[in-house]
């Protein structure tokens, strides 16, 4: 499974990139608002650090404005992926941008049929939001399974980018379900390498060795 970091914070992106296993970055208007920095400027900074796909979301909600904004975002760097909402206007913009050779990430996907439609429109990525479905009492993971089945049934090439991941259990279950990519907050990335028995084991190896050899 590919690993993206879900943040617009440069320190977090640098630390995650330093791990050597980071494949890309996703941003959104809420994440950029936390950074209080011009969105285009921050995207250029991120693309200078990470060579894999960097998702840049449009603020526009209407088709022609989305197209214009998407084309502008795509000029920032060759690894920009234009992120569009999974709405009717977003679907049309996805088709138009994909036909122009601009990669898209269709975000805010909450049902399998949205994922099927955006795949038909040529989306590079689809972003099902697991945590937000859990928040309303649904089983977010079911959506990943549904989309995996639909895409495998018909050979769609769109990658499933599991989003709204809140903890390592989500991430583990995405890997088991065959999500192509998970976009994950910095803390959860770091949590992937934590286990109390690992820490206890390292300490024990070290103390045994010191006891024997000083
Ligand atoms: O990539 C989408 C993600 O940022 C949404 O996560 O935790 O705000 O639902 P969350």
Coordinates of C-alpha atoms and ligand atoms in Angstrom, one line a residue:
X1 CA 0.0 0.0 0.0
X2 CA 1.3 3.4 -0.9
X3 CA 1.6 5.9 2.0
X4 CA 0.7 9.6 1.7
X5 CA 0.8 12.1 4.5
X6 CA -2.4 14.1 5.0
X7 CA -1.2 17.6 6.1
X8 CA -0.1 21.0 4.8
X9 CA 2.5 21.3 7.6
X10 CA 6.1 21.5 6.2
X11 CA 7.8 20.1 9.3
X12 CA 5.6 17.1 9.3
X13 CA 6.1 16.5 5.6
X14 CA 9.9 16.8 6.0
X15 CA 9.9 14.4 8.9
X16 CA 7.7 11.9 7.1
X17 CA 9.8 12.2 3.9
X18 CA 12.9 11.5 5.9
X19 CA 11.5 8.0 6.8
X20 CA 12.1 7.1 3.2
X21 CA 8.7 5.4 2.7
X22 CA 6.5 8.4 1.9
X23 CA 4.9 8.2 -1.6
X24 CA 2.8 11.5 -1.7
X25 CA 0.9 14.2 0.1
X26 CA -2.7 15.3 0.3
X27 CA -3.9 18.7 1.4
X28 CA -7.3 20.3 1.7
X29 CA -8.7 23.8 2.5
X30 CA -9.1 22.9 6.2
X31 CA -5.5 21.8 6.5
X32 CA -4.1 24.9 4.6
X33 CA -6.3 27.1 6.8
X34 CA -4.5 25.8 9.9
X35 CA -1.2 26.8 8.4
X36 CA -2.4 30.4 7.6
X37 CA -0.3 30.5 4.4
X38 CA -1.1 31.1 0.7
X39 CA -2.2 27.8 -0.7
X40 CA -0.3 28.1 -4.0
X41 CA 3.0 29.0 -2.2
X42 CA 2.7 26.1 0.2
X43 CA 2.0 23.6 -2.6
X44 CA 5.2 24.7 -4.4
X45 CA 7.1 24.2 -1.2
X46 CA 5.6 20.7 -0.7
X47 CA 6.4 19.8 -4.3
X48 CA 10.0 20.8 -3.8
X49 CA 10.2 18.2 -1.0
X50 CA 8.1 15.3 -2.2
X51 CA 8.3 14.1 -5.8
X52 CA 5.3 11.8 -5.6
X53 CA 1.7 13.0 -6.2
X54 CA 0.7 16.1 -4.2
X55 CA -3.1 16.7 -4.1
X56 CA -4.2 20.3 -4.4
X57 CA -7.9 20.9 -3.8
X58 CA -9.9 23.5 -5.6
X59 CA -12.0 26.0 -3.6
X60 CA -14.5 26.5 -6.4
X61 CA -17.7 24.5 -6.4
X62 CA -19.0 25.3 -9.9
X63 CA -17.8 23.4 -13.0
X64 CA -16.1 26.1 -15.1
X65 CA -14.5 27.8 -12.0
X66 CA -13.2 24.3 -10.9
X67 CA -11.8 23.8 -14.4
X68 CA -10.0 27.1 -14.3
X69 CA -8.7 26.6 -10.8
X70 CA -7.7 23.1 -11.5
X71 CA -5.6 24.1 -14.6
X72 CA -3.9 26.8 -12.5
X73 CA -3.1 24.4 -9.7
X74 CA -1.7 21.9 -12.3
X75 CA 0.8 24.5 -13.4
X76 CA 2.5 24.7 -10.0
X77 CA 4.5 21.5 -10.5
X78 CA 4.4 18.3 -12.6
X79 CA 3.4 16.2 -9.6
X80 CA 0.3 18.2 -8.7
X81 CA -3.0 16.2 -8.6
X82 CA -6.1 18.3 -8.8
X83 CA -8.5 17.5 -6.0
X84 CA -12.1 17.9 -6.7
X85 CA -15.3 17.2 -4.7
X86 CA -17.3 14.1 -5.8
X87 CA -20.3 16.2 -6.9
X88 CA -21.9 16.5 -10.3
X89 CA -19.8 19.5 -11.2
X90 CA -16.7 17.8 -9.8
X91 CA -17.4 14.7 -12.0
X92 CA -17.7 16.9 -15.1
X93 CA -14.5 18.7 -14.2
X94 CA -12.8 15.4 -13.5
X95 CA -13.7 14.2 -17.1
X96 CA -12.5 17.5 -18.7
X97 CA -9.2 17.7 -16.7
X98 CA -8.5 14.0 -17.2
X99 CA -9.0 14.4 -21.0
X100 CA -6.4 17.2 -20.9
X101 CA -3.9 14.9 -19.2
X102 CA -4.3 16.5 -15.7
X103 CA -4.5 14.0 -12.9
X104 CA -7.4 14.2 -10.4
X105 CA -8.2 13.1 -6.9
X106 CA -12.0 12.9 -6.3
X107 CA -12.5 13.7 -2.7
X108 CA -15.4 13.5 -0.2
X109 CA -16.5 10.1 -1.6
X110 CA -19.1 8.5 0.7
X111 CA -20.7 5.9 -1.4
X112 CA -19.6 3.2 -3.9
X113 CA -21.5 4.7 -6.8
X114 CA -19.6 8.0 -6.5
X115 CA -16.4 6.0 -6.8
X116 CA -17.7 4.1 -9.9
X117 CA -18.8 7.4 -11.6
X118 CA -15.4 9.1 -11.0
X119 CA -13.5 6.1 -12.3
X120 CA -15.6 6.2 -15.5
X121 CA -14.6 9.9 -15.8
X122 CA -10.9 9.0 -15.6
X123 CA -10.0 9.9 -12.0
X124 CA -6.4 9.1 -11.0
X125 CA -7.5 8.7 -7.3
X126 CA -10.7 8.4 -5.4
X127 CA -10.8 9.4 -1.7
X128 CA -13.3 7.5 0.4
X129 CA -13.6 9.1 3.9
X130 CA -13.6 6.4 6.5
X131 CA -13.5 8.3 9.7
X132 CA -16.3 10.6 8.8
X133 CA -18.6 7.7 8.0
X134 CA -17.7 6.1 11.4
X135 CA -18.6 9.5 12.9
X136 CA -22.2 9.2 11.7
X137 CA -22.6 5.6 13.0
X138 CA -21.8 3.8 9.7
X139 CA -18.9 1.4 9.1
X140 CA -16.5 3.4 7.1
X141 CA -14.4 0.4 6.1
X142 CA -17.4 -1.1 4.3
X143 CA -16.9 1.6 1.7
X144 CA -13.3 0.6 1.0
X145 CA -14.5 -3.1 0.5
X146 CA -17.3 -2.0 -1.9
X147 CA -15.0 0.2 -4.0
X148 CA -12.4 -2.5 -4.2
X149 CA -15.0 -5.0 -5.5
X150 CA -16.4 -2.5 -8.0
X151 CA -13.0 -1.6 -9.4
X152 CA -11.9 -5.2 -9.6
X153 CA -15.1 -6.3 -11.2
X154 CA -14.6 -3.9 -14.1
X155 CA -10.8 -3.4 -14.2
X156 CA -11.0 0.4 -13.3
X157 CA -7.5 1.8 -13.0
X158 CA -8.4 4.6 -10.5
X159 CA -6.5 4.1 -7.3
X160 CA -8.4 3.9 -4.0
X161 CA -6.9 6.5 -1.6
X162 CA -8.3 5.7 1.8
X163 CA -8.8 9.1 3.6
X164 CA -10.1 10.4 6.9
X165 CA -7.9 7.8 8.7
X166 CA -7.9 8.4 12.4
X167 CA -5.8 5.6 13.9
X168 CA -3.6 2.6 13.0
X169 CA -6.5 0.2 13.2
X170 CA -8.1 2.1 10.2
X171 CA -4.8 1.9 8.4
X172 CA -4.3 -1.8 9.0
X173 CA -7.8 -2.6 7.8
X174 CA -7.2 -0.6 4.7
X175 CA -4.1 -2.6 3.9
X176 CA -6.0 -5.8 4.5
X177 CA -8.9 -4.6 2.3
X178 CA -6.6 -3.8 -0.6
X179 CA -6.7 0.0 -0.7
X180 CA -4.1 1.2 -3.1
X181 CA -3.1 4.2 -1.0
X182 CA -3.7 5.5 2.5
X183 CA -3.4 9.2 3.3
X184 CA -2.6 9.4 7.0
X185 CA -2.0 12.2 9.6
X186 CA 1.6 12.5 10.8
X187 CA 0.9 11.0 14.3
X188 CA -0.7 7.9 12.8
X189 CA 2.3 7.4 10.5
X190 CA 4.6 7.5 13.5
X191 CA 2.3 5.2 15.5
X192 CA 2.8 2.5 12.8
X193 CA 6.2 1.8 14.2
X194 CA 5.3 1.7 17.9
X195 CA 4.7 -1.3 20.0
X196 CA 5.4 -1.6 23.8
X197 CA 6.9 -5.1 23.3
X198 CA 9.3 -3.6 20.7
X199 CA 10.5 -1.1 23.3
X200 CA 10.7 -3.7 26.1
X201 CA 12.6 -6.0 23.7
X202 CA 15.2 -3.4 22.7
X203 CA 15.8 -2.5 26.4
X204 CA 16.1 -6.2 27.4
X205 CA 18.6 -7.0 24.5
X206 CA 20.7 -4.0 25.5
X207 CA 20.7 -4.8 29.3
X208 CA 21.5 -8.5 28.6
X209 CA 24.4 -7.4 26.4
X210 CA 25.7 -4.9 28.9
X211 CA 25.5 -7.4 31.7
X212 CA 27.7 -9.9 29.7
X213 CA 30.2 -7.5 28.1
X214 CA 29.9 -4.3 30.3
Ligands
LIG1 O1 -7.9 13.5 3.4 C1 -9.2 13.8 4.0 C2 -9.0 14.0 5.4 O2 -8.2 15.1 5.7 C3 -10.2 14.1 6.2 O3 -9.9 13.7 7.5 O4 -10.1 13.5 9.9 O5 -10.9 15.6 8.7 O6 -12.2 13.5 8.5 P1 -10.8 14.1 8.7

